[in-house]
Amino acid sequence: MVDQDRIIKINIEEEMKSAYIDYSMSVIVSRALPDVRDGFKPVHRRVLFGMNELGNTSDKPYKKSARIVGEVLGKYHPHGDSSVYYAMVRMAQPWSLRYPLVDGQGNFGSVDGDSPAAMRYTEARLSKLAEEMLRDIEKDTVDMQLNFDDTLKEPAVLPTRIPNLLINGASGIAVGMATNMPPHNMTEVIDGTIAYIDNRGEVTIEDLMNYVKAPDFPTGGTIYGYAGVKSAFETGRGRVVLRGKAEIEHENNHEKIIITEIPYLVNKAELIKYIADLVSDKRIDGISNVNDESDRQGMRIVVDVKKDANSSVVLNKLYKLTALQSSFSVNNIALVNGRPRMLNLKDLIGQFVNHRKDVVTRRTKFELRKAEERAHILEGLIIASDNIDEVISIIKTSQSPNEAIERLIARFALSEIQSRAIVDMRLRQLTGLEQDKLRAEYEEIEKLINHLREILENEDLLMKVIKDELVEIKEKFGDERKTEIIYASEELNPEDFYADDEMIITISHMGYIKRTPLSEFRAQNRGGVGVKGSETRDEDFVEYIYPASMHATLLIFTQKGKCYWLRVFEIPEGTRTSKGRAIQNLLNIDADDKVSAFIRIKNLTTDIEFINSHYLLFCTKRGVIKKTLLEAYSRPRANGVNAIELREGDEVIQVRMTNGNNEVLIANRNGRAIRFHESTVRVMGRTATGVRGMMLDDENDEVVGMICIKDKENETILVVSEQGYGKRSKIDDYRITNRGGKGVKTINITEKTGKLVDIKNVTDDNDLMIINKSGMTIRMKVADLGIKGRATQGVRLINLDKRNDEIASVCKVMSDPAVEDTITEECTEVENDAENVENESFDNDIVILEEEQDEDNEEPLTTEE
């Protein structure tokens, strides 16, 4: 019956809720979150207080860490000894705390993640900065609370003179919340705090950011981008991107990446190991070796770069794939009046100032009380010295000290404290010199009392005291920033991982695409057989070849009038003989559609002025031409957009980029070409159909090519036939006519030459790259071709050694006059200039021209859309 009375029935669900809430609040308030005032969790506060109570200060010899841990465990922190020791170790590590608070001697670990030695081997003492956090603790500046067994008192908070939470940060995981606060530079934080005080708290976060620039990490590095810092200062939450510091050094024709600083909390040894793993897994190319050459002079990680690799690209890949670039997620949660709160920069500084105000007020009251007590005693001693003979007589004739005290109180109207002090006087204080000292001390005490009272009565003076102490701390411990700030930088762009080298883009008839370094092709003299340019399937052949730099954007136009976007570095790289990759795997092109034209632009999305002053000219096989502003095609979409509205049976065969002031030359399959000014074609919308550009001879005829004339002084017209014949003609051989006519003859087509396959506007600075359907490639100089009449047949450019073989594609590239037998190592840099041939569209135009048309037979232009 008794046992039943002792059992209390409760609801298990309610008990679980209640117990877990109690536990979570205990973790939040008494373990995991720092106090906003001194920036400490209980364990760190107890370690420093315990060391101070031991007299383990910076001016005393070191004490064994085990002695310190035992003191803290036995008196204040009844938890595992490792929790206390590792908390103390972290406060001694200069790579963990921006301003270490413990001066350690011995092995306290390393930035490589090495563990510290056991506590019996290491020694420690308070740093000078930590003493500033404990100063005045004996002057009733903070509340003291009972320890775990109610036998001793410990501080609820430290009377810190430094804004520790800001300068050293904090991290902790509680129940349902966590904190992760970065360290900051002491000089900047104190300057910001002084600005807060000067403006009586009426200061904006933006104003404070003029002083506190950004977090300042002990391991240095570079803050990359300011958006996350700004968000953290304004809201208490943000993501700070942090990079290690690296430089590229040149030594004996080799390049090395030297890493001298790594991001905060990154393990150096693991970083090096991970880089080595990436190299062995072939996820990073271009690295031959990684060495750790760090010593007492500082950190030095050496990454050897291969001869044929680009160091900047390798470095960007290291930033992308390793912890050399990492992020620090700021979450400023701290305890304010015992409750967790999210705090912005102004809140953090304001709470510290309020704490200092409270500490200085309590310290002043304590010092005033002590001064008044001393003044009260001095008053009694002065009275005694003025009446020394009578005082001595009273003391001599008294039977006991208590009787003497009572008689002195009665005679001179003194307090018991004053009378007791007189009785306890030493004989030497009866000398005249000592009496003068009493009066001088009393005057100093009176001045001090007046000053302390003024501090308590005048808040401005109180704040000045706080400011002066902050300035003193800054002068003693302030330093320069370790972490640099790059304000305008954001996330890595994809092109950061690729050198801006020149490539040859090859596309086969069946839609296989690849990019190959231009250096893989070598120049040959006119009439050569060529080298193998691509390995294709039996029924496939190379149809398009274009030069482009790695960072350029390709606007890809299909026969059905769609536009797609593709960066050159997104195209898979292949050797000169590899097949490439199906373009349908890179773009969302319909199965029955086919690429017909490319436009290459260096800065499609960023050069606003350029895209609003240039145009795209579309030409279809039925002779339709359309002109649209380039800006209409500057917003890439994954699924492409409609570039032109086509009539049934029509398809796009060519797209050119112009500056609005070019002349256009269009050729049809029957060998005729027409020349007119592009101003005769009005600007239309992206989905418009266009107007007639050239009249065809019959239903079997079709337009096969279009070029834009941009430099009439130096350019000539180059035509190439199916059987490898070609020639150059002067532009003036083609008279300017109206848009919509039938045109004039451009080459003498015979059975030996075959039909025309391409038409280009070229200069002597160009080279030709010609590919036939069997996949053979030849490069030759345009300057080797003489200028012939418009109606001539031309000369043989390439020997076709296979029956039924034909020319498939012709491309022009910039030549290097110093090179004869080897390919130029790079093409001229692509500029966003329609006048420059490098920004011209490159595609495969099949152009066949026939007999000359009389001008009288030209039909007037039509404006149908």
mmCIF file of C-alpha atoms in Angstrom, residues 30 62 89 117 238 240 257 287 292 355 384 453 539 627 670 769 810 846 859 863:
data_model
loop_
_atom_site.group_PDB
_atom_site.id
_atom_site.type_symbol
_atom_site.label_atom_id
_atom_site.label_comp_id
_atom_site.label_asym_id
_atom_site.label_seq_id
_atom_site.Cartn_x
_atom_site.Cartn_y
_atom_site.Cartn_z
ATOM 1 C CA SER A 30 24.161 26.744 -20.287
ATOM 2 C CA TYR A 62 53.376 28.593 -17.097
ATOM 3 C CA VAL A 89 43.595 24.338 -26.498
ATOM 4 C CA ALA A 117 49.700 16.608 -26.804
ATOM 5 C CA GLY A 238 24.785 35.406 -44.813
ATOM 6 C CA VAL A 240 30.744 34.585 -47.013
ATOM 7 C CA ILE A 257 50.965 27.771 -58.157
ATOM 8 C CA ILE A 287 49.148 19.215 -62.353
ATOM 9 C CA ASP A 292 53.921 21.060 -48.790
ATOM 10 C CA HIS A 355 27.445 45.694 -21.091
ATOM 11 C CA ALA A 384 43.526 62.376 15.912
ATOM 12 C CA ARG A 453 30.321 60.987 -8.570
ATOM 13 C CA GLU A 539 28.048 7.249 -94.921
ATOM 14 C CA LYS A 627 17.258 41.499 -91.103
ATOM 15 C CA ASN A 670 22.869 27.806 -111.018
ATOM 16 C CA MET A 769 40.997 25.267 -94.562
ATOM 17 C CA VAL A 810 35.734 25.691 -96.865
ATOM 18 C CA ILE A 846 27.024 25.618 -101.272
ATOM 19 C CA GLU A 859 12.905 41.800 -111.727
ATOM 20 C CA THR A 863 8.343 43.274 -99.976
#
